[in-house]
């Protein structure tokens, strides 16, 4: 795709066609995104699923764009229309993943930038959205400068990364990678009392594509993902770009505590099997074990039964999300938790939690593993390319650091089938999954330029390699 | 109302009319309930709102007879029809309280036996039901023996004692006593997502009576309530009857913990304001304070927000039900809890709860008082009458003990407007508010005979007093 009147942005200078294979470091360094256009577009698309207002400014609202809702459909329609207008061919697969591909000089699997357009119910404007919108800006810049890549480049929007509406995170890249069966994903029911499934909602909004959801049908040469850090490290160190070398292993457990319902007023403390009191000890203890093992453990959901002010809870179930950089750490903390939870349920004291309390009757604890994802090591070539791009864009390797991703991302699944790495930019106060999530326009633009360079450098690497 | 063919039970011997005023201790001691009839009737009425099955026996199911539901209406209809057939005049007030009155030799406020027919959603066959059904059996025995009381005697069914469907416990006796405004009670909405109110449901099932809900419109000379202990003491001591001299003070609080939502995988422990972790400390600490102050504290409901496995909870709200025999104890524990919760929220350690954990960011705690009921001292004359009746029925004062009620009961409100006391019988394993709640037929009958004697003794006391 050369620069033509129809593909170059109006008002932008159209250089004579430039071929990536011939790019020098200075060419890469001089390649900039249009910061105003990028920022405007990013926030303009936040009209699809605007969430909770947290400030008086025009962009000071969060997002509520749950996967496959009407607002997600609007964002998808915009993405398809926009990438088509930029000269892309668009493919939708059976999971509703959208692949927009800009042709290169030669036919081959494209180098992709990608992330997701869905959000948490009380999410912000950057998580996922930044990764897709920076891919769209990349297409714009390539067109602005009439740049010809050797191989196709693409932008992918992955479905239901958040797992907030259909309760498996990264489910659609998981199907694409072959790790999650299509049928299981299609049958996923909406959380809460909803009756709809992923498949019925894909059909309803018109995004149940004909192409199989598989890395075999839509192969990728590589996958680069720009994402907000969602943590406090870059902000604390004053650095600008995280080169993501690894992603934490994580496991999700559901723990069910079984005690005995009884009347709150008439049951002495020593005659109780209070499921909520034991749960409090277990959550406090899981936090201590996480501290000991230098990892993180969190209880994000909890259900209490029967849920009456004057009935001692007979049953409590809660989730534990445990993450560590190494699989072995998770093995160890899981084993410690299972041993200690059973001891606490039997009435033993651990770490003084029961000191000063009244020993009641024994309870039981049951475990269920809902997710178990091994630690990810991203592809060394992609990691090197991201690092080189970050130093080139920021002008200093002191502004760049290697990082581990605390969160799961679609890149964890793409890494199973193609070279992958990720780019992090700072999150204000380390906050995400929250309406106030914020990354400055400058930092967003730096991230987008690192993404742009990374994709071009990878294309150049491929052409160099094939030329050898 | 003398003994006539229409009011004496078929097949029962009809003594010549006996006047309570002339009763001797031996007459009282020889007055027995019909144990088979009483047990059969009690379990037969459990077909109205049968709950969860817990055993294979015919009566081994719990109850789910939420106030003003269709099954509650069936139980009410049965009660009205039954007491009318036994010669009672029935009055329904604006809270749906049902007063069935058997005339005496003279017109005056009746001496009442009473309790409630509604149950918890996962309740048993005795809580409340025993008190009403033993009142019905009392009417039967009075008729069997053609006993004429000096003053009327009655049986009252109080509406929504449990507070399980409309969230104020003992709300209808509270209105009767003048402590709760009628309007507030009528407007109470069904818990959960229901839209109906107490008033709309009273209308729907035909129990919105014309009589004002007030002790002035339906005055009582006295109120006696037979109830299961709902605790383990009588069973543990091998005693048969509790003479309830006092009822615990209790306070209900709603505590709201405000932290900050953040991503579970990317937020280090020291950067968190985890509302669920702090809540765990608070619940564990409330239990320690209850131990210290020799009272009880319970968290029966808890809501977590946003409630996503991979989001650190930004907000948790939970209830605390705190009870003690003395108001001063509650003043002290409330003050201790408020001081210590604030300190824990600010990050201080109390009692080693934070030892071995990671100090995060500060959170805030807000309190709301939902109920505040002072300790109750039941009427000395009624207490003495119950004690004398219990010794008479069991034949030994070693089988009788004075007790404090741990739970709230309608008697707590009636005691504000008329002499009141209560009778406790043993609860198997101290369990109630649970389908397996159980009191043996023998113990139920003993309780019913104590109730019967108490009402007759009170009638005799009144007639003696008026004769002086």
mmCIF file of C-alpha atoms in Angstrom, chain B residues 105-455:
data_model
loop_
_atom_site.group_PDB
_atom_site.id
_atom_site.type_symbol
_atom_site.label_atom_id
_atom_site.label_comp_id
_atom_site.label_asym_id
_atom_site.label_seq_id
_atom_site.Cartn_x
_atom_site.Cartn_y
_atom_site.Cartn_z
ATOM 1 C CA UNK B 105 -66.395 -14.051 83.515
ATOM 2 C CA UNK B 106 -65.734 -10.323 83.445
ATOM 3 C CA UNK B 107 -64.860 -7.809 80.756
ATOM 4 C CA UNK B 108 -61.279 -6.512 81.042
ATOM 5 C CA UNK B 109 -58.035 -6.592 79.083
ATOM 6 C CA UNK B 110 -57.096 -10.233 78.449
ATOM 7 C CA UNK B 111 -54.091 -12.128 79.715
ATOM 8 C CA UNK B 112 -52.225 -13.155 76.554
ATOM 9 C CA UNK B 113 -50.025 -15.984 75.433
ATOM 10 C CA UNK B 114 -48.259 -15.102 72.229
ATOM 11 C CA UNK B 115 -45.419 -15.301 69.810
ATOM 12 C CA UNK B 116 -45.083 -15.356 66.000
ATOM 13 C CA UNK B 117 -45.832 -17.677 63.077
ATOM 14 C CA UNK B 118 -43.279 -16.240 60.641
ATOM 15 C CA UNK B 119 -39.837 -17.857 60.258
ATOM 16 C CA UNK B 120 -36.384 -17.190 58.904
ATOM 17 C CA UNK B 121 -35.846 -18.181 55.233
ATOM 18 C CA UNK B 122 -33.879 -21.195 56.467
ATOM 19 C CA UNK B 123 -35.559 -21.529 59.825
ATOM 20 C CA UNK B 124 -36.932 -24.389 61.895
ATOM 21 C CA UNK B 125 -40.260 -25.664 63.232
ATOM 22 C CA UNK B 126 -40.151 -24.212 66.748
ATOM 23 C CA UNK B 127 -38.913 -20.611 66.810
ATOM 24 C CA UNK B 128 -42.094 -18.574 67.328
ATOM 25 C CA UNK B 129 -44.382 -21.377 66.129
ATOM 26 C CA UNK B 130 -44.137 -23.184 69.478
ATOM 27 C CA UNK B 131 -45.283 -20.070 71.314
ATOM 28 C CA UNK B 132 -48.411 -19.575 69.189
ATOM 29 C CA UNK B 133 -49.326 -23.246 68.958
ATOM 30 C CA UNK B 134 -48.980 -23.734 72.724
ATOM 31 C CA UNK B 135 -51.397 -20.819 73.076
ATOM 32 C CA UNK B 136 -53.876 -22.644 70.842
ATOM 33 C CA UNK B 137 -53.393 -25.805 72.918
ATOM 34 C CA UNK B 138 -54.054 -23.697 76.022
ATOM 35 C CA UNK B 139 -57.433 -22.696 74.565
ATOM 36 C CA UNK B 140 -58.171 -26.361 73.840
ATOM 37 C CA UNK B 141 -57.338 -27.416 77.404
ATOM 38 C CA UNK B 142 -59.453 -24.637 78.884
ATOM 39 C CA UNK B 143 -62.348 -25.849 76.756
ATOM 40 C CA UNK B 144 -61.679 -29.534 77.501
ATOM 41 C CA UNK B 145 -62.012 -28.809 81.193
ATOM 42 C CA UNK B 146 -64.719 -26.170 80.852
ATOM 43 C CA UNK B 147 -62.537 -23.763 82.744
ATOM 44 C CA UNK B 148 -63.886 -20.289 83.277
ATOM 45 C CA UNK B 149 -61.251 -17.638 83.691
ATOM 46 C CA UNK B 150 -62.132 -14.566 85.645
ATOM 47 C CA UNK B 151 -60.895 -12.303 82.852
ATOM 48 C CA UNK B 152 -60.530 -12.994 79.124
ATOM 49 C CA UNK B 153 -57.453 -14.897 77.955
ATOM 50 C CA UNK B 154 -56.020 -14.612 74.476
ATOM 51 C CA UNK B 155 -53.466 -15.776 72.013
ATOM 52 C CA UNK B 156 -51.621 -13.268 69.829
ATOM 53 C CA UNK B 157 -49.707 -13.849 66.606
ATOM 54 C CA UNK B 158 -47.283 -10.958 66.054
ATOM 55 C CA UNK B 159 -46.350 -10.038 62.453
ATOM 56 C CA UNK B 160 -42.774 -10.187 61.047
ATOM 57 C CA UNK B 161 -41.006 -10.893 64.334
ATOM 58 C CA UNK B 162 -38.020 -12.276 62.454
ATOM 59 C CA UNK B 163 -37.366 -9.173 60.399
ATOM 60 C CA UNK B 164 -36.211 -11.553 57.683
ATOM 61 C CA UNK B 165 -38.501 -10.262 54.944
ATOM 62 C CA UNK B 166 -39.116 -6.697 56.163
ATOM 63 C CA UNK B 167 -35.896 -5.609 57.831
ATOM 64 C CA UNK B 168 -36.921 -4.520 61.318
ATOM 65 C CA UNK B 169 -37.234 -7.337 63.822
ATOM 66 C CA UNK B 170 -40.260 -7.446 66.138
ATOM 67 C CA UNK B 171 -41.623 -4.569 64.098
ATOM 68 C CA UNK B 172 -45.309 -5.189 64.698
ATOM 69 C CA UNK B 173 -45.113 -5.566 68.494
ATOM 70 C CA UNK B 174 -42.858 -2.501 68.292
ATOM 71 C CA UNK B 175 -45.674 -0.538 66.638
ATOM 72 C CA UNK B 176 -48.211 -1.916 69.146
ATOM 73 C CA UNK B 177 -45.982 -0.747 72.014
ATOM 74 C CA UNK B 178 -45.671 2.752 70.536
ATOM 75 C CA UNK B 179 -41.939 2.524 69.939
ATOM 76 C CA UNK B 180 -42.041 2.246 66.134
ATOM 77 C CA UNK B 181 -44.232 4.606 64.054
ATOM 78 C CA UNK B 182 -46.903 2.818 62.024
ATOM 79 C CA UNK B 183 -45.962 4.743 58.894
ATOM 80 C CA UNK B 184 -42.329 3.632 59.079
ATOM 81 C CA UNK B 185 -43.370 0.009 59.484
ATOM 82 C CA UNK B 186 -45.890 0.169 56.644
ATOM 83 C CA UNK B 187 -43.314 1.596 54.263
ATOM 84 C CA UNK B 188 -40.698 -1.084 54.983
ATOM 85 C CA UNK B 189 -39.604 -2.663 51.722
ATOM 86 C CA UNK B 190 -38.980 -6.330 51.233
ATOM 87 C CA UNK B 191 -35.258 -7.124 51.458
ATOM 88 C CA UNK B 192 -33.370 -7.873 48.241
ATOM 89 C CA UNK B 193 -34.719 -6.526 44.998
ATOM 90 C CA UNK B 194 -38.383 -6.760 45.975
ATOM 91 C CA UNK B 195 -40.603 -3.717 45.484
ATOM 92 C CA UNK B 196 -43.442 -4.614 47.840
ATOM 93 C CA UNK B 197 -43.937 -3.016 51.259
ATOM 94 C CA UNK B 198 -45.381 -4.344 54.481
ATOM 95 C CA UNK B 199 -48.538 -2.381 53.828
ATOM 96 C CA UNK B 200 -48.981 -3.609 50.265
ATOM 97 C CA UNK B 201 -48.431 -7.198 51.378
ATOM 98 C CA UNK B 202 -50.821 -6.835 54.342
ATOM 99 C CA UNK B 203 -53.436 -5.619 51.878
ATOM 100 C CA UNK B 204 -52.652 -8.322 49.347
ATOM 101 C CA UNK B 205 -53.117 -11.202 51.783
ATOM 102 C CA UNK B 206 -56.117 -9.590 53.505
ATOM 103 C CA UNK B 207 -54.541 -8.875 56.881
ATOM 104 C CA UNK B 208 -54.526 -5.082 56.971
ATOM 105 C CA UNK B 209 -56.983 -4.810 59.858
ATOM 106 C CA UNK B 210 -59.191 -1.858 60.769
ATOM 107 C CA UNK B 211 -58.133 -1.789 64.424
ATOM 108 C CA UNK B 212 -55.274 0.613 65.165
ATOM 109 C CA UNK B 213 -51.990 -1.159 65.933
ATOM 110 C CA UNK B 214 -51.658 0.108 69.491
ATOM 111 C CA UNK B 215 -51.667 -1.094 73.070
ATOM 112 C CA UNK B 216 -54.463 1.433 73.582
ATOM 113 C CA UNK B 217 -56.786 -0.289 71.107
ATOM 114 C CA UNK B 218 -55.893 -3.854 72.074
ATOM 115 C CA UNK B 219 -54.718 -3.588 75.657
ATOM 116 C CA UNK B 220 -53.190 -6.571 77.445
ATOM 117 C CA UNK B 221 -53.287 -7.393 81.133
ATOM 118 C CA UNK B 222 -50.139 -9.477 80.708
ATOM 119 C CA UNK B 223 -48.109 -11.277 78.010
ATOM 120 C CA UNK B 224 -46.514 -14.694 78.454
ATOM 121 C CA UNK B 225 -44.326 -16.148 75.712
ATOM 122 C CA UNK B 226 -43.105 -19.704 75.461
ATOM 123 C CA UNK B 227 -40.021 -19.930 73.252
ATOM 124 C CA UNK B 228 -37.180 -22.286 72.503
ATOM 125 C CA UNK B 229 -33.965 -21.246 74.237
ATOM 126 C CA UNK B 230 -32.013 -20.999 70.942
ATOM 127 C CA UNK B 231 -28.873 -21.594 72.995
ATOM 128 C CA UNK B 232 -27.070 -24.511 74.616
ATOM 129 C CA UNK B 233 -27.482 -23.860 78.345
ATOM 130 C CA UNK B 234 -30.558 -25.905 79.302
ATOM 131 C CA UNK B 235 -29.317 -28.886 77.308
ATOM 132 C CA UNK B 236 -25.871 -28.622 78.889
ATOM 133 C CA UNK B 237 -27.228 -28.475 82.441
ATOM 134 C CA UNK B 238 -29.921 -31.088 81.861
ATOM 135 C CA UNK B 239 -32.605 -28.661 83.007
ATOM 136 C CA UNK B 240 -36.068 -28.373 81.499
ATOM 137 C CA UNK B 241 -37.354 -24.828 81.872
ATOM 138 C CA UNK B 242 -35.728 -21.417 81.739
ATOM 139 C CA UNK B 243 -37.468 -18.648 83.665
ATOM 140 C CA UNK B 244 -36.553 -15.613 81.618
ATOM 141 C CA UNK B 245 -35.875 -12.730 83.949
ATOM 142 C CA UNK B 246 -34.083 -10.405 81.517
ATOM 143 C CA UNK B 247 -33.311 -9.949 77.827
ATOM 144 C CA UNK B 248 -29.955 -8.786 76.523
ATOM 145 C CA UNK B 249 -29.400 -5.295 75.255
ATOM 146 C CA UNK B 250 -28.352 -5.252 71.619
ATOM 147 C CA UNK B 251 -27.145 -2.827 69.017
ATOM 148 C CA UNK B 252 -26.895 -3.274 65.276
ATOM 149 C CA UNK B 253 -24.283 -1.336 63.372
ATOM 150 C CA UNK B 254 -23.440 -1.015 59.718
ATOM 151 C CA UNK B 255 -19.739 -0.385 59.191
ATOM 152 C CA UNK B 256 -18.504 0.942 55.858
ATOM 153 C CA UNK B 257 -14.835 0.576 55.013
ATOM 154 C CA UNK B 258 -13.571 2.808 52.231
ATOM 155 C CA UNK B 259 -10.281 1.966 50.544
ATOM 156 C CA UNK B 260 -9.269 2.145 46.906
ATOM 157 C CA UNK B 261 -10.025 -0.133 43.980
ATOM 158 C CA UNK B 262 -6.915 -1.285 42.182
ATOM 159 C CA UNK B 263 -5.655 -4.165 40.084
ATOM 160 C CA UNK B 264 -4.782 -7.284 42.054
ATOM 161 C CA UNK B 265 -1.829 -8.233 39.910
ATOM 162 C CA UNK B 266 -0.083 -4.911 39.542
ATOM 163 C CA UNK B 267 -0.532 -3.236 42.903
ATOM 164 C CA UNK B 268 2.186 -4.103 45.445
ATOM 165 C CA UNK B 269 0.990 -4.844 48.978
ATOM 166 C CA UNK B 270 2.453 -1.595 50.316
ATOM 167 C CA UNK B 271 0.507 0.440 47.755
ATOM 168 C CA UNK B 272 -2.891 -0.976 48.620
ATOM 169 C CA UNK B 273 -5.881 0.339 50.499
ATOM 170 C CA UNK B 274 -7.560 -3.077 50.556
ATOM 171 C CA UNK B 275 -11.023 -2.726 52.089
ATOM 172 C CA UNK B 276 -11.466 -6.491 52.472
ATOM 173 C CA UNK B 277 -8.161 -6.999 54.272
ATOM 174 C CA UNK B 278 -8.979 -4.232 56.744
ATOM 175 C CA UNK B 279 -12.479 -5.689 57.185
ATOM 176 C CA UNK B 280 -10.873 -9.000 58.137
ATOM 177 C CA UNK B 281 -8.883 -7.275 60.854
ATOM 178 C CA UNK B 282 -11.980 -5.449 62.092
ATOM 179 C CA UNK B 283 -14.098 -8.596 62.340
ATOM 180 C CA UNK B 284 -11.292 -10.500 64.064
ATOM 181 C CA UNK B 285 -10.855 -7.598 66.462
ATOM 182 C CA UNK B 286 -14.595 -7.255 67.202
ATOM 183 C CA UNK B 287 -14.510 -10.908 68.263
ATOM 184 C CA UNK B 288 -11.604 -10.236 70.618
ATOM 185 C CA UNK B 289 -13.389 -7.271 72.159
ATOM 186 C CA UNK B 290 -16.521 -9.394 72.641
ATOM 187 C CA UNK B 291 -14.385 -11.970 74.438
ATOM 188 C CA UNK B 292 -12.864 -9.271 76.633
ATOM 189 C CA UNK B 293 -16.228 -7.773 77.539
ATOM 190 C CA UNK B 294 -17.942 -11.156 77.981
ATOM 191 C CA UNK B 295 -20.572 -10.420 75.373
ATOM 192 C CA UNK B 296 -21.216 -11.463 71.743
ATOM 193 C CA UNK B 297 -20.472 -9.740 68.429
ATOM 194 C CA UNK B 298 -21.343 -11.117 65.021
ATOM 195 C CA UNK B 299 -21.001 -10.146 61.380
ATOM 196 C CA UNK B 300 -23.937 -11.682 59.541
ATOM 197 C CA UNK B 301 -23.967 -9.686 56.289
ATOM 198 C CA UNK B 302 -21.173 -8.277 54.164
ATOM 199 C CA UNK B 303 -21.098 -6.539 50.795
ATOM 200 C CA UNK B 304 -17.941 -6.157 48.769
ATOM 201 C CA UNK B 305 -17.465 -3.685 45.933
ATOM 202 C CA UNK B 306 -16.847 -3.861 43.038
ATOM 203 C CA UNK B 307 -16.796 -7.644 43.591
ATOM 204 C CA UNK B 308 -14.377 -8.771 40.891
ATOM 205 C CA UNK B 309 -11.778 -11.520 41.402
ATOM 206 C CA UNK B 310 -8.972 -9.346 40.054
ATOM 207 C CA UNK B 311 -9.867 -5.997 41.584
ATOM 208 C CA UNK B 312 -8.790 -5.050 45.108
ATOM 209 C CA UNK B 313 -12.065 -4.137 46.845
ATOM 210 C CA UNK B 314 -12.470 -0.386 47.219
ATOM 211 C CA UNK B 315 -15.403 -0.640 49.584
ATOM 212 C CA UNK B 316 -16.775 -3.203 51.994
ATOM 213 C CA UNK B 317 -19.795 -2.746 54.226
ATOM 214 C CA UNK B 318 -20.742 -5.201 56.935
ATOM 215 C CA UNK B 319 -23.076 -5.474 59.911
ATOM 216 C CA UNK B 320 -22.147 -5.954 63.541
ATOM 217 C CA UNK B 321 -24.758 -7.372 65.917
ATOM 218 C CA UNK B 322 -23.486 -6.813 69.459
ATOM 219 C CA UNK B 323 -25.342 -8.022 72.571
ATOM 220 C CA UNK B 324 -24.727 -7.934 76.292
ATOM 221 C CA UNK B 325 -26.824 -8.372 79.438
ATOM 222 C CA UNK B 326 -26.142 -4.768 80.489
ATOM 223 C CA UNK B 327 -26.432 -1.525 78.554
ATOM 224 C CA UNK B 328 -23.173 -0.283 80.100
ATOM 225 C CA UNK B 329 -21.280 -3.194 78.539
ATOM 226 C CA UNK B 330 -22.542 -2.184 75.109
ATOM 227 C CA UNK B 331 -21.544 1.437 75.729
ATOM 228 C CA UNK B 332 -18.029 0.253 76.528
ATOM 229 C CA UNK B 333 -17.575 -2.164 73.615
ATOM 230 C CA UNK B 334 -19.054 0.342 71.155
ATOM 231 C CA UNK B 335 -16.577 2.938 72.316
ATOM 232 C CA UNK B 336 -13.678 0.460 72.157
ATOM 233 C CA UNK B 337 -14.654 -0.698 68.679
ATOM 234 C CA UNK B 338 -14.943 2.827 67.324
ATOM 235 C CA UNK B 339 -11.541 3.793 68.742
ATOM 236 C CA UNK B 340 -9.763 0.621 67.593
ATOM 237 C CA UNK B 341 -11.373 0.406 64.141
ATOM 238 C CA UNK B 342 -10.203 3.949 63.408
ATOM 239 C CA UNK B 343 -6.685 3.072 64.566
ATOM 240 C CA UNK B 344 -6.573 -0.110 62.474
ATOM 241 C CA UNK B 345 -7.862 1.827 59.438
ATOM 242 C CA UNK B 346 -5.095 4.377 59.919
ATOM 243 C CA UNK B 347 -2.546 1.569 59.763
ATOM 244 C CA UNK B 348 -1.807 1.016 63.457
ATOM 245 C CA UNK B 349 -1.390 -2.477 64.788
ATOM 246 C CA UNK B 350 -3.674 -3.694 67.562
ATOM 247 C CA UNK B 351 -3.129 -7.014 69.268
ATOM 248 C CA UNK B 352 -0.609 -8.145 66.666
ATOM 249 C CA UNK B 353 -3.176 -8.384 63.843
ATOM 250 C CA UNK B 354 -0.818 -6.622 61.446
ATOM 251 C CA UNK B 355 2.283 -8.504 62.619
ATOM 252 C CA UNK B 356 3.944 -10.240 59.692
ATOM 253 C CA UNK B 357 1.850 -8.347 57.164
ATOM 254 C CA UNK B 358 2.672 -5.415 54.912
ATOM 255 C CA UNK B 359 1.593 -1.941 55.872
ATOM 256 C CA UNK B 360 -0.439 -0.403 53.068
ATOM 257 C CA UNK B 361 -2.203 2.926 52.616
ATOM 258 C CA UNK B 362 -4.721 4.313 55.144
ATOM 259 C CA UNK B 363 -8.438 3.663 54.795
ATOM 260 C CA UNK B 364 -11.523 5.129 56.453
ATOM 261 C CA UNK B 365 -14.300 3.559 58.497
ATOM 262 C CA UNK B 366 -17.834 4.987 58.862
ATOM 263 C CA UNK B 367 -20.460 3.811 61.351
ATOM 264 C CA UNK B 368 -24.240 3.774 61.248
ATOM 265 C CA UNK B 369 -26.454 2.557 64.105
ATOM 266 C CA UNK B 370 -29.402 0.536 62.778
ATOM 267 C CA UNK B 371 -30.846 -0.663 66.074
ATOM 268 C CA UNK B 372 -30.311 0.128 69.733
ATOM 269 C CA UNK B 373 -32.409 -1.770 72.226
ATOM 270 C CA UNK B 374 -31.814 -1.463 75.942
ATOM 271 C CA UNK B 375 -31.664 -4.435 78.268
ATOM 272 C CA UNK B 376 -35.074 -5.692 79.398
ATOM 273 C CA UNK B 377 -36.051 -6.645 82.929
ATOM 274 C CA UNK B 378 -39.239 -8.692 82.804
ATOM 275 C CA UNK B 379 -42.030 -8.071 85.286
ATOM 276 C CA UNK B 380 -41.270 -9.572 88.739
ATOM 277 C CA UNK B 381 -44.799 -10.883 89.259
ATOM 278 C CA UNK B 382 -44.813 -12.591 85.861
ATOM 279 C CA UNK B 383 -41.341 -13.997 86.468
ATOM 280 C CA UNK B 384 -42.444 -15.398 89.826
ATOM 281 C CA UNK B 385 -45.538 -16.921 88.245
ATOM 282 C CA UNK B 386 -43.477 -18.586 85.512
ATOM 283 C CA UNK B 387 -41.044 -19.923 88.121
ATOM 284 C CA UNK B 388 -43.847 -21.346 90.253
ATOM 285 C CA UNK B 389 -45.470 -22.888 87.183
ATOM 286 C CA UNK B 390 -42.188 -24.402 86.017
ATOM 287 C CA UNK B 391 -41.506 -26.009 89.396
ATOM 288 C CA UNK B 392 -45.072 -27.280 89.509
ATOM 289 C CA UNK B 393 -44.884 -28.841 86.029
ATOM 290 C CA UNK B 394 -41.396 -30.356 86.352
ATOM 291 C CA UNK B 395 -41.841 -31.309 89.991
ATOM 292 C CA UNK B 396 -38.400 -30.012 90.967
ATOM 293 C CA UNK B 397 -36.779 -26.636 91.216
ATOM 294 C CA UNK B 398 -33.485 -28.251 90.174
ATOM 295 C CA UNK B 399 -34.940 -28.618 86.680
ATOM 296 C CA UNK B 400 -35.661 -24.888 86.451
ATOM 297 C CA UNK B 401 -33.238 -21.989 86.114
ATOM 298 C CA UNK B 402 -33.430 -18.246 85.762
ATOM 299 C CA UNK B 403 -32.063 -17.107 82.403
ATOM 300 C CA UNK B 404 -31.291 -14.098 80.270
ATOM 301 C CA UNK B 405 -32.694 -14.114 76.756
ATOM 302 C CA UNK B 406 -29.951 -13.680 74.206
ATOM 303 C CA UNK B 407 -32.395 -12.903 71.416
ATOM 304 C CA UNK B 408 -34.913 -10.129 71.048
ATOM 305 C CA UNK B 409 -38.557 -11.225 71.276
ATOM 306 C CA UNK B 410 -41.963 -9.583 70.970
ATOM 307 C CA UNK B 411 -42.083 -9.830 74.765
ATOM 308 C CA UNK B 412 -39.389 -7.150 74.931
ATOM 309 C CA UNK B 413 -41.911 -4.713 73.431
ATOM 310 C CA UNK B 414 -44.981 -5.952 75.320
ATOM 311 C CA UNK B 415 -43.016 -5.549 78.570
ATOM 312 C CA UNK B 416 -43.063 -1.804 77.907
ATOM 313 C CA UNK B 417 -46.878 -1.736 78.162
ATOM 314 C CA UNK B 418 -47.911 -4.696 80.309
ATOM 315 C CA UNK B 419 -46.418 -7.200 82.758
ATOM 316 C CA UNK B 420 -44.526 -9.760 80.711
ATOM 317 C CA UNK B 421 -42.249 -12.719 81.039
ATOM 318 C CA UNK B 422 -41.013 -15.652 79.012
ATOM 319 C CA UNK B 423 -40.542 -19.393 79.304
ATOM 320 C CA UNK B 424 -37.623 -21.188 77.644
ATOM 321 C CA UNK B 425 -37.391 -24.872 76.747
ATOM 322 C CA UNK B 426 -34.212 -26.682 75.576
ATOM 323 C CA UNK B 427 -32.846 -26.388 72.023
ATOM 324 C CA UNK B 428 -30.938 -29.416 70.734
ATOM 325 C CA UNK B 429 -27.266 -28.447 70.326
ATOM 326 C CA UNK B 430 -28.291 -24.855 71.018
ATOM 327 C CA UNK B 431 -29.186 -24.463 67.330
ATOM 328 C CA UNK B 432 -31.881 -22.220 65.916
ATOM 329 C CA UNK B 433 -32.382 -20.111 62.774
ATOM 330 C CA UNK B 434 -31.521 -23.357 61.054
ATOM 331 C CA UNK B 435 -33.668 -26.120 59.527
ATOM 332 C CA UNK B 436 -32.328 -28.660 62.051
ATOM 333 C CA UNK B 437 -33.574 -26.629 65.031
ATOM 334 C CA UNK B 438 -35.182 -29.175 67.395
ATOM 335 C CA UNK B 439 -36.983 -29.409 70.711
ATOM 336 C CA UNK B 440 -38.376 -32.803 71.782
ATOM 337 C CA UNK B 441 -42.172 -33.343 71.987
ATOM 338 C CA UNK B 442 -41.780 -33.885 75.733
ATOM 339 C CA UNK B 443 -40.003 -30.564 76.208
ATOM 340 C CA UNK B 444 -42.543 -28.769 74.018
ATOM 341 C CA UNK B 445 -45.336 -30.184 76.170
ATOM 342 C CA UNK B 446 -43.603 -29.203 79.403
ATOM 343 C CA UNK B 447 -43.261 -25.682 78.035
ATOM 344 C CA UNK B 448 -46.932 -25.587 77.005
ATOM 345 C CA UNK B 449 -47.994 -26.713 80.461
ATOM 346 C CA UNK B 450 -45.870 -24.007 82.081
ATOM 347 C CA UNK B 451 -47.499 -21.467 79.762
ATOM 348 C CA UNK B 452 -50.979 -22.758 80.548
ATOM 349 C CA UNK B 453 -50.340 -22.620 84.312
ATOM 350 C CA UNK B 454 -48.776 -19.180 84.049
ATOM 351 C CA UNK B 455 -51.826 -17.714 82.316
#
